[in-house]
Every structure is written in structure tokens, then in C-alpha cells.
Coordinates of C-alpha atoms in Angstrom, one line a residue:
X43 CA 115.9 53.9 -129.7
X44 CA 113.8 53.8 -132.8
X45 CA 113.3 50.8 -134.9
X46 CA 115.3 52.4 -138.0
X47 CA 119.0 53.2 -135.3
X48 CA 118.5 49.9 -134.4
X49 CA 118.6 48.9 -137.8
X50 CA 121.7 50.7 -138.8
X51 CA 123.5 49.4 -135.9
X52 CA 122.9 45.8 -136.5
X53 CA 123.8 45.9 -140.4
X54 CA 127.5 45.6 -139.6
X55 CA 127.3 43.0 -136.9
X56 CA 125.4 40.9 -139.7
X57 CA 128.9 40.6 -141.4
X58 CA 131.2 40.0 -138.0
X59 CA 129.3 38.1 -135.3
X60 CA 130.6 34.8 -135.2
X61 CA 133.5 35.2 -137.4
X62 CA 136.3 32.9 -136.6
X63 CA 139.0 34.5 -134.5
X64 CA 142.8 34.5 -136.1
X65 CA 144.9 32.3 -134.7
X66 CA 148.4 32.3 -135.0
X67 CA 148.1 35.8 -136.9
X68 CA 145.8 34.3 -139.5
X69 CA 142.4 32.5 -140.0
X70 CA 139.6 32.0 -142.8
X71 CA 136.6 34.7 -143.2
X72 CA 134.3 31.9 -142.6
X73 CA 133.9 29.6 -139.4
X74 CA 135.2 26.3 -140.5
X75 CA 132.1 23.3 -140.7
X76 CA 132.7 21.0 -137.7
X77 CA 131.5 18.0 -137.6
X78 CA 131.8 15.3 -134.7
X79 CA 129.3 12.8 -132.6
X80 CA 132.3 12.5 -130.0
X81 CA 134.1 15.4 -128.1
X82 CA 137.5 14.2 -126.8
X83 CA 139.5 15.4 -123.4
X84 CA 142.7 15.4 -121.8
X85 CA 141.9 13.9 -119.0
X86 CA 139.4 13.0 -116.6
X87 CA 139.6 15.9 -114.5
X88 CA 138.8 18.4 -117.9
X89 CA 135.7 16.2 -118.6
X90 CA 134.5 16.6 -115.4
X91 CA 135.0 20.4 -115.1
X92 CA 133.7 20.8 -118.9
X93 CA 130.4 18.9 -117.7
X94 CA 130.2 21.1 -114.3
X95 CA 130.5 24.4 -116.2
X96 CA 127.8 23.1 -118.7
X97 CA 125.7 22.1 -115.9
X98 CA 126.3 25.8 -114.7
X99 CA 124.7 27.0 -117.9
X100 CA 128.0 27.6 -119.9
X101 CA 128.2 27.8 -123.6
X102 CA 130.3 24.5 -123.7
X103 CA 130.3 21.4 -125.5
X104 CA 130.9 18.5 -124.0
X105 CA 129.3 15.8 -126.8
X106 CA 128.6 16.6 -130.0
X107 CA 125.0 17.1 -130.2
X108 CA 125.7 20.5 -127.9
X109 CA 127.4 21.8 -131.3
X110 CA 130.8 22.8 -131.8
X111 CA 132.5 25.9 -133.5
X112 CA 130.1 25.7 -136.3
X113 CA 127.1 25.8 -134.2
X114 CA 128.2 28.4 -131.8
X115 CA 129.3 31.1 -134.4
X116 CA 125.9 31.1 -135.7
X117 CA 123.9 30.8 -131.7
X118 CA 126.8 34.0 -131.5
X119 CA 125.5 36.0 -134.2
X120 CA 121.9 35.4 -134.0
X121 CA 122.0 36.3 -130.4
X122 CA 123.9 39.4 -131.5
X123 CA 120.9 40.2 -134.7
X124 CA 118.2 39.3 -131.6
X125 CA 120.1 42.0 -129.1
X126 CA 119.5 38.5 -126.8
X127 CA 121.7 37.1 -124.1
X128 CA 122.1 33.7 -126.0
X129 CA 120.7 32.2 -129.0
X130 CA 119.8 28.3 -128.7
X131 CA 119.2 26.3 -132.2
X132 CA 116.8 23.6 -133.0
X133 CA 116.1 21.4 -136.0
X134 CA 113.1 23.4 -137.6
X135 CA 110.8 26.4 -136.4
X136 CA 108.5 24.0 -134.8
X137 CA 110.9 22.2 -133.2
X138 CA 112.0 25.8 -131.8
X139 CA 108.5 26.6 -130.3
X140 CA 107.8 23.4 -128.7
X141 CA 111.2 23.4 -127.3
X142 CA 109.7 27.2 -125.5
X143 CA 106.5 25.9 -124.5
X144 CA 107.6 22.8 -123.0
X145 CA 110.6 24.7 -120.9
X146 CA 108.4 27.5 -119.7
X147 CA 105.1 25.7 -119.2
X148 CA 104.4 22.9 -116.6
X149 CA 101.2 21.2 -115.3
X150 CA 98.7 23.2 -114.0
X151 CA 99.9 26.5 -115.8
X152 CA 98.0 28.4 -118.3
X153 CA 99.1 30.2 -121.9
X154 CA 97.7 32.9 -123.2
X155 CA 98.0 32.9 -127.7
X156 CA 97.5 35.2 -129.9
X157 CA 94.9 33.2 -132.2
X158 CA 96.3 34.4 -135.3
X159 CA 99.6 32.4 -134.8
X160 CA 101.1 30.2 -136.7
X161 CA 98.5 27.4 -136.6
X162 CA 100.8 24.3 -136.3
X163 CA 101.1 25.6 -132.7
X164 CA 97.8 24.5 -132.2
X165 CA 98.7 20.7 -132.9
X166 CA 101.6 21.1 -130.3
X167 CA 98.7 22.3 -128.0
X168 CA 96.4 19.4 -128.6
X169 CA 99.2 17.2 -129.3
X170 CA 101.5 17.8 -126.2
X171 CA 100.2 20.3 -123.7
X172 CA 96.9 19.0 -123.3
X173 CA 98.0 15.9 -122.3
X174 CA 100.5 17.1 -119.7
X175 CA 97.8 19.4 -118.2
X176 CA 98.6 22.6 -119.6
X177 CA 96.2 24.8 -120.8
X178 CA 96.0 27.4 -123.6
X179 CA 93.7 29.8 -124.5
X180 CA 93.2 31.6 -127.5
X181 CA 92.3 35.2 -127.5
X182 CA 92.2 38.2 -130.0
X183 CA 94.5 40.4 -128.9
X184 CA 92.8 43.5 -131.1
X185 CA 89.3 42.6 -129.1
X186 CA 90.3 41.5 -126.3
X187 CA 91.7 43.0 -123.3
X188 CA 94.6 41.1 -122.2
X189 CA 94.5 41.9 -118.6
X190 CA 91.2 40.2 -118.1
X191 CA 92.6 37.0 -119.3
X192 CA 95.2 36.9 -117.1
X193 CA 94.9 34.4 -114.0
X194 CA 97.0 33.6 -111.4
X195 CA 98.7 30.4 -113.1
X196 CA 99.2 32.7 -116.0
X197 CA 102.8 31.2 -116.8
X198 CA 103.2 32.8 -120.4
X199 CA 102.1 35.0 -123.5
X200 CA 102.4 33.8 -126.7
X201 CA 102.7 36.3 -129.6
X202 CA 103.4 36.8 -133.4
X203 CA 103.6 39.9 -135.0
X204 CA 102.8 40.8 -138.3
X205 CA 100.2 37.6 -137.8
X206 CA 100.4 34.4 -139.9
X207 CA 98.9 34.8 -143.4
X208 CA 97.1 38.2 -142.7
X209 CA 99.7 39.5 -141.2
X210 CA 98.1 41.3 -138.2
X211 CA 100.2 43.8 -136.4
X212 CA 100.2 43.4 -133.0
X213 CA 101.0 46.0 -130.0
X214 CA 103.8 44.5 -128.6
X215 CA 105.3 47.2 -125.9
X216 CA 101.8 47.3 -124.7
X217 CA 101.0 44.0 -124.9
X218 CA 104.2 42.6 -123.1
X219 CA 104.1 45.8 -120.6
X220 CA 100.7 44.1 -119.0
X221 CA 102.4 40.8 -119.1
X222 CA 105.4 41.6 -117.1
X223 CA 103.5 43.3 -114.5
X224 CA 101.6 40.3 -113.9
X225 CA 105.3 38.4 -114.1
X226 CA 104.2 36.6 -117.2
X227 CA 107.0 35.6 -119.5
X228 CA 106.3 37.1 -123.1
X229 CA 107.7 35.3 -126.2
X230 CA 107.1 36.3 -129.5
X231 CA 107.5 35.2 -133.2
X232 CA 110.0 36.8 -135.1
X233 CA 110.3 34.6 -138.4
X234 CA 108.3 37.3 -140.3
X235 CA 111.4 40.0 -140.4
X236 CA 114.2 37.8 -140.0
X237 CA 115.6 39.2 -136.8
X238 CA 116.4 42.0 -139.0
X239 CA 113.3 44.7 -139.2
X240 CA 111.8 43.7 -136.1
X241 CA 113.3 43.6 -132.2
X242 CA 110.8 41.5 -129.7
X243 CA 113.4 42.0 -127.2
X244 CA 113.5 45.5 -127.4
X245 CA 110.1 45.7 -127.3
X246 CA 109.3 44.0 -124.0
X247 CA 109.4 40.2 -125.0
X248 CA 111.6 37.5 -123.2
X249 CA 112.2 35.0 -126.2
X250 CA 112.1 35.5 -129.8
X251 CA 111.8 32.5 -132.2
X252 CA 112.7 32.1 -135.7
X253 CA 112.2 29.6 -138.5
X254 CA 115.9 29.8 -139.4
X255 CA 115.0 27.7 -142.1
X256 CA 113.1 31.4 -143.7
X257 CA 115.2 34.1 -144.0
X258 CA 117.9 33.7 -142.1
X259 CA 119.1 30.7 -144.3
X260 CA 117.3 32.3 -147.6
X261 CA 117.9 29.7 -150.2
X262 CA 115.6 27.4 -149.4
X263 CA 117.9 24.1 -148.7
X264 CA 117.8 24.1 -144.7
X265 CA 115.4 23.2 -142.0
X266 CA 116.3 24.9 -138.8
X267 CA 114.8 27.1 -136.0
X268 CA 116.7 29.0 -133.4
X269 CA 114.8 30.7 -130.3
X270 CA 116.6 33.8 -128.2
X271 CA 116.2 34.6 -125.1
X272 CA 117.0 37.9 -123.0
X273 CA 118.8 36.1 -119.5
X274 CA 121.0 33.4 -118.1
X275 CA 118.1 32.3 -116.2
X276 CA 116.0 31.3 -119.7
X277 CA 119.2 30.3 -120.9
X278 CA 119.2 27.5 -118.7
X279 CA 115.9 26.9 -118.8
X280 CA 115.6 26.3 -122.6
X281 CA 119.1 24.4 -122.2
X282 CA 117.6 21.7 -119.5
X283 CA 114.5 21.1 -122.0
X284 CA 116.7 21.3 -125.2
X285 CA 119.3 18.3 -123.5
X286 CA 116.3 16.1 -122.3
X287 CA 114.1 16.3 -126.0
X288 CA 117.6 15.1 -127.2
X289 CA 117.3 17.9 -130.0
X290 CA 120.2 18.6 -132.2
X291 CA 121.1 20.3 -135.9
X292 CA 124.1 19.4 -138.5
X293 CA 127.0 21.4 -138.6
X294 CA 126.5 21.5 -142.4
X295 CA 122.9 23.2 -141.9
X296 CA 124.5 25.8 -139.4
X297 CA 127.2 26.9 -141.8
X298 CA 124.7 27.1 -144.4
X299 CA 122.2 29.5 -142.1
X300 CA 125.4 31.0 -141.1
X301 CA 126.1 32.2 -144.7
X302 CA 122.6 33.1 -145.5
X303 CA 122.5 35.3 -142.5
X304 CA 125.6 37.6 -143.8
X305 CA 123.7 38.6 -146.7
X306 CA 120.0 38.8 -144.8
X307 CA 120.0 42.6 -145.3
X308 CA 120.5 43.0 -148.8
X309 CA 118.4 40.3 -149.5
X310 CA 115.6 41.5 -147.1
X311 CA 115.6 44.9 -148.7
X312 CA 115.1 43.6 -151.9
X313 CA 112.2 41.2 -151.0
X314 CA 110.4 44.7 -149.2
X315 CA 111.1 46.8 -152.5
X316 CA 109.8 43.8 -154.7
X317 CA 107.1 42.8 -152.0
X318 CA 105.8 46.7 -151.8
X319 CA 105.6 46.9 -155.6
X320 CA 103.4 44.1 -155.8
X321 CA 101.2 45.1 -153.0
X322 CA 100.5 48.4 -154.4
X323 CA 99.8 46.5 -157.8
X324 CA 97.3 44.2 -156.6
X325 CA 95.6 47.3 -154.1
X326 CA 94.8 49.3 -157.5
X327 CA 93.6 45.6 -159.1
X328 CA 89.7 45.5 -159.8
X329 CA 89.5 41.6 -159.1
X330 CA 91.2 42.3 -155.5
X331 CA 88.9 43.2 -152.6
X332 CA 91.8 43.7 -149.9
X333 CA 95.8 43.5 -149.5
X334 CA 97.2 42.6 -146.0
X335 CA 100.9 43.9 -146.2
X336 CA 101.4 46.2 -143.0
X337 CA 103.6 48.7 -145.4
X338 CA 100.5 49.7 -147.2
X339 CA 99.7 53.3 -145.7
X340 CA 96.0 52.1 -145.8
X341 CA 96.3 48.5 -143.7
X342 CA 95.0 48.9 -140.3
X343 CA 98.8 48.0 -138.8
X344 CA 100.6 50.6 -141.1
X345 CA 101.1 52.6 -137.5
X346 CA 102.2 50.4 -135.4
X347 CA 104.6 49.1 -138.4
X348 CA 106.0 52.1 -138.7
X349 CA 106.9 52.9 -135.3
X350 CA 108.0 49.3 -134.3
X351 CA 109.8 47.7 -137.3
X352 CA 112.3 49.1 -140.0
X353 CA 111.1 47.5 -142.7
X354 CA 108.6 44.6 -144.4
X355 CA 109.7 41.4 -145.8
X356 CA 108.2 39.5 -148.7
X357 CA 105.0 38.0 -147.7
X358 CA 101.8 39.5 -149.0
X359 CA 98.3 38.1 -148.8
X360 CA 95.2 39.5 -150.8
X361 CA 91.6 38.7 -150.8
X362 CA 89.4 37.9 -154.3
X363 CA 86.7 40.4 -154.8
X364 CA 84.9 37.1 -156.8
X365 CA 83.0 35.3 -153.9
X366 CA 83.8 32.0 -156.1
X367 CA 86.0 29.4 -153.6
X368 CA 87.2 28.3 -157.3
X369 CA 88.9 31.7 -157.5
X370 CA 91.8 30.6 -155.7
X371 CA 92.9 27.7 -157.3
X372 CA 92.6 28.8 -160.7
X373 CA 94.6 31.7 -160.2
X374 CA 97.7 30.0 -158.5
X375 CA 97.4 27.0 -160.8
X376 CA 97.6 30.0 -163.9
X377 CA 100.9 31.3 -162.2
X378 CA 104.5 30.7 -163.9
X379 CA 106.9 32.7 -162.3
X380 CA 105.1 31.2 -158.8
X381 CA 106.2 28.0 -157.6
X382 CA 103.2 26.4 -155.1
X383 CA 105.1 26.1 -152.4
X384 CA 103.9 26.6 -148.1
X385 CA 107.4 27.2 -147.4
X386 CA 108.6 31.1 -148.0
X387 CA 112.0 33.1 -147.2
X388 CA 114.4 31.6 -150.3
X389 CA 114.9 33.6 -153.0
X390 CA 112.2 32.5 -155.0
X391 CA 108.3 34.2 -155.3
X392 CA 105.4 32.0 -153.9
X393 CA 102.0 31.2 -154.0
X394 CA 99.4 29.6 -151.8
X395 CA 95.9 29.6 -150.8
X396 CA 95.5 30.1 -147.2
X397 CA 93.1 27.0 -146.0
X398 CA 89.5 28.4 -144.8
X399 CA 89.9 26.4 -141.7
X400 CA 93.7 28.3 -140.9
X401 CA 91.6 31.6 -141.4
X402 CA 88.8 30.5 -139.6
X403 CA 91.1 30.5 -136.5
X404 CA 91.8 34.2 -136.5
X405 CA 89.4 36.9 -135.2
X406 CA 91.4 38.9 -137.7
X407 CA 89.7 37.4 -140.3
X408 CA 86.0 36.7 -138.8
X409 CA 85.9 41.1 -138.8
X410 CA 85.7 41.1 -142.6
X411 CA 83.0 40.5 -144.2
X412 CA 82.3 37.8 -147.1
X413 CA 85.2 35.8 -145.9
X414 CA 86.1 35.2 -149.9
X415 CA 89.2 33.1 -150.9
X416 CA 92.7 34.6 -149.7
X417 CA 95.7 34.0 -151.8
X418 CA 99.4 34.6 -149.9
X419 CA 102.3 35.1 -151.9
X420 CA 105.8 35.2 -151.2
X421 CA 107.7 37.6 -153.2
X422 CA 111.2 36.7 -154.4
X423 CA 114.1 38.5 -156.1
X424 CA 112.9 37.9 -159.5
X425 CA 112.1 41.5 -161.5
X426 CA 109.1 42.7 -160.0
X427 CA 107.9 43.6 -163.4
X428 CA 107.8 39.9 -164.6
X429 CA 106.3 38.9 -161.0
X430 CA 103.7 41.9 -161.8
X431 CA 103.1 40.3 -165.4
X432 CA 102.8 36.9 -164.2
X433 CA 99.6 37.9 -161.6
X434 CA 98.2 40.2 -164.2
X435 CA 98.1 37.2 -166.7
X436 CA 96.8 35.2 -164.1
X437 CA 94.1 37.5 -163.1
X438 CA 93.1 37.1 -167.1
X439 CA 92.9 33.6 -166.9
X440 CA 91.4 33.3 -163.9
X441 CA 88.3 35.8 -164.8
X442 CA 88.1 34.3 -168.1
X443 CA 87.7 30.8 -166.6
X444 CA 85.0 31.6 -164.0
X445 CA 83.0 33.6 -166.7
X446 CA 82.7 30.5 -169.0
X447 CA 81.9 28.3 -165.9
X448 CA 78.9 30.4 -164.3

């Protein structure tokens, strides 16, 4: 099924997974927000058979950090955007990928990442895995051949595609093919398309993660992550680790990702029409010396974008053709329309410099040549005309700044 069916067929369950059903002939359109620490019972014999099924691996609740009505609408319809077999929430995007790791990875086993991920992975690595004697190893997975990398305690693939901050498009169906033939569990991360333009699932992964708090929420007033995985068996793996790191999220934070989600689509297009205009602007601009938006027809990914995903989302990242590291910092501090912000996925445009050290991590990067400053913006649903003014103005000041400093 291509990327653009999928697409169409998910638009609609957007507005209905997880509604509420009617009862007694008649209900809200929204889940109501329910809030408890305590869950109540009958009787004895209900709590224990509640707490038996939930040991089982079923969607129950039988305290209230498992989540109620609130939380299981939005598990429901994230699930349903994944095309997953249950959706599990956690209290940021972080929070989300440590809960994988430590579920699928125990002493002794080995983790293969992509090493243009997201880098706060790496201080979960050094933080936590390290110490509990797993190992990870970083490898490029445009230079390197992944079936050489594999070993025997090869426990699981760790993937992100487009890449953090260049935005690297990966070859997923090949990439999780090699893995599963080896019986190494693939997860990928999905934040960059919302769930929406981009399938992992489909594609040959076993868990896709999201920063909820991005663009599934989309205003910019939650912290959430939510990882989704493709069997009962992960389920329950992801379930145990989730119970025993005592994780849990606010029914208020749920309803509010819940909400943002119904509208991800009309939101998201607008973000790729405004994020697409900008990229083309800044690929005609003088003072740029590269754009790294995968919808570009002339970024190296534009292929494997096209066949794999259904559209792009709002981040773009571009590359000073002034070798100056001052470059950076004078242009986003010359911004108005651009808040400075490392977040991204509300409504509003973006703009950061992406720390040498971060780029320094990804063999993505250490191809070009010159390694100047690299500026990623996050383009909101503001005109893109005024976004487009506001950079050119900046470009101005920016020139006219390092001229009179040389």
C-alpha cells in the first residue's frame, strides 16, 4: 500500500478513534477528562480478577496511574494513527524511549543506533545502559553496512527517520528487513511526521515512538511521549517496564494531546505547505550553502521520501555559506517572527542553532565539507510571506553585521 492510500485512510480515523461511545442513546463528542489516584471495586472478587486480567496484559485499570477513560481514548487512537496493536503513554518523548530501551534491552545485549538520532539518547546510554551492562554502538547507516554490525547478542535496532536536525532519510524496509532476519527487534522514531506522513510499522519496525508533546498535541502547552508497538507480546513487555519505572501522565495532558490530534492533518498540511515555501526560498538565497528538508527534489533523501512518507512536516535546517561561527547567532538573534525556542511542533515558527558538538555526532554531517554554522527552523502557521520577510531581513542584518566586524 503506498504511503499516500495510507494517508487517506487514516484522515477519518484522526476524527473517531477514541471517541466516547453513547450511552443511554447519547454522549459528548469529546472523551470526558478523568481524573483519579484511586480506582474503586465492588468487591474483592472484581479487584482480584481486574488485577489478574491486567497481569494477563489487558487494557485495564486497576489504580489510577494505569489511566482511565481519558488515557485510553487517546493510547486507542494513537494506536489506530500508528496502524499498532496498542499505544502505551509516557510523560515526555524521552521518558518514551528509555521506557523502549530499558524493556527490550538487558545485561549483556547489544543496540545498534542510528548516530544521527536524537542526541539525548546518548545520555540515557551513558547515563543508564552503560551502567547496567548494555552496550550501544553507533553506526552510519548510509556508510555502513548493517549486517556486519550485527552479533549474536544483537537485541535491537534503533532508528530515526528523517534524522535529528539534518533530517537524514533513512531506508527503513531495508534496514528493518536485515534486522528481522537476524530476529532483532527494530524501533524507530516517528516524532518527525506526527504518526501522520510516515508508518514505521508498515515499513518493517516493531515500535514507533513519538514526542506527543510535538505534533500530536500542537500547541505547545503539554509534555508527553507515547511509544506503539505492533504485538501483545511488546505490549506486555513495555507494560512490565512502564509499572516498575512508576511512569504516569495527567488526564488533563491526555485530553489536551487528545484534541490536538483531531486536527493533526490540517495542521500538518499547513506546516509542509509553509515549511516547503521557505525551503525553496532559502535554496535560491546567496548567503545559504545547503537546505536539508527531504521534500526538496535536490536533497539526497527526496527518493526515499517520496516513496515512504506522504508528506513533510515543518522542520527545516540550512547551512551559512559565511564560514563565520558568528553567522548563526546573529541571524536568529535578528529574527521577529522566530521565537528561540529547542522545542518545535506548536503552531508557532522556530529558530535554533544546531550545537557543533550535536552535529559532530552524525556522519551525515562529517560528509560535507566546511562544516559552517547550521541554523534549524521550525516553521509555523504564520503567512509564509511574513516568515519569508522576517529571514530575508535577517539575512540583511546578519551580512551587514559581519561586514563591519571583519
Amino acid at each position: 500500500m503506498s504511503a499516500d492510500l495510507r494517508h487517506a485512510q487514516v484522515q477519518t480515523r484522526l476524527v473517531h478513534a477514541g471517541s466516547p461511545a453513547l450511552k443511554n442513546g447519547s454522549g459528548p463528542v469529546n472523551v470526558p477528562v478523568v481524573r483519579t489516584s484511586t480506582v474503586r471495586f465492588a468487591d474483592t472478587a472484581t479487584h482480584a480478577a481486574l488485577n489478574k486480567q491486567r497481569a494477563a496484559g489487558d487494557r485495564v485499570a486497576t489504580y489510577g496511574r494505569h489511566g482511565l477513560d481519558t488515557h485510553q481514548a487517546l493510547e486507542e487512537a494513537v494506536a489506530s494513527l500508528e496502524g499498532g496493536y496498542r499505544a502505551v503513554l509516557a510523560p515526555s518523548g524521552l521518558s518514551a524511549i528509555a521506557l523502549v530501551l530499558l524493556a527490550t534491552l538487558a545485561p549483556g545485549d547489544h543496540a545498534l543506533v542510528a548516530d544521527s538520532v536524537y542526541s539525548p539518547v546518548r545520555k540515557v546510554d551513558k547515563s543508564l545502559l552503560q551502567r547496567y551492562g548494555i552496550e550501544v554502538e553507533y553506526f552510519s547507516p548510509a556508510q555502513d553496512t548493517l549486517e556486519s554490525r550485527i552479533r549474536s547478542n544483537t537485541r535491537l535496532l534503533y532508528l530515526e527517520s528523517p534524522s535529528s536536525l539534518l533530517f537524514e532519510v533513512l531506508d527503513l524496509p531495508a534496514l528493518a528487513a536485515t534486522a528481522r532476519r537476524h530476529g532483532v527487534l527494530v524501533a524507530a522514531d516517528n516524532t518527525w511526521s506526527g504518526g501522520l506522513y510516515y508508518q514505521p510499522l508498515a515499513l518493517g519496525a516493531n515500535v514507533s515512538i513519538q514526542a506527543a508533546t510535538k505534533y500530536l498535541a500542537g500547541h505547545s502547552d503539554v509534555m508527553m511521549g507515547v511509544v506503539t508497538v505492533d504485538s501483545a507480546e511488546l505490549a506486555q513487555k513495555i507494560g512490565v517496564a512502564y509499572d516498575a519505572l512508576g511512569l504516569s501522565v495527567g488526564a488533563d495532558d491526555a485530553y489536551l494531546t487528545l484534541r490536538g490530534l483531531r486536527t493533526l492533518d490540517v495542521r500538518l498540511a499547513r506546516h509542509h505547505e509553509n515549511a516547503l515555501a521557505v525551503a525553496e526560498y532559502l535554496a535560491r538565497h546567496a548567503d545559504v550553502a545547503r537546505v536539508y528538508y527531504p521534500a526538496l527534489p535536490q536533497d539526497p533523501g527526496h527518493a526515499r521520501w517520496r516513496r515512504d512518507f506522504s508528506g513533510a512536516s515543518g522542520l527545516v535546517s540550512f547551512a551559512f555559506g559565511n564560514p563565520d561561527p558568528a553567522a548563526a547567532s546573529r541571524f536568529i538573534d535578528a529574527l521577529r517572527y522566530f521565537s528561540i525556542g529547542a522545542s518545535w511542533g506548536g503552531y508557532e515558527s522556530l529558530a535554533l542553532e544546531a550545537a557543533p558538538e550535536r552535529l559532530a555526532e552524525h556522519s551525515f554531517w562529517q560528509q560535507g565539507a566546511g562544516k559552517p554554522s547550521v541554523v534549524r527552523l521550525h516553521i509555523g502557521l504564520e503567512s509564509p510571506l511574513d516568515l519569508i520577510g522576517d529571514l530575508d531581513h535577517a539575512f540583511a542584518v546578519t551580512r551587514d553585521a559581519l561586514r563591519r566586524s571583519a
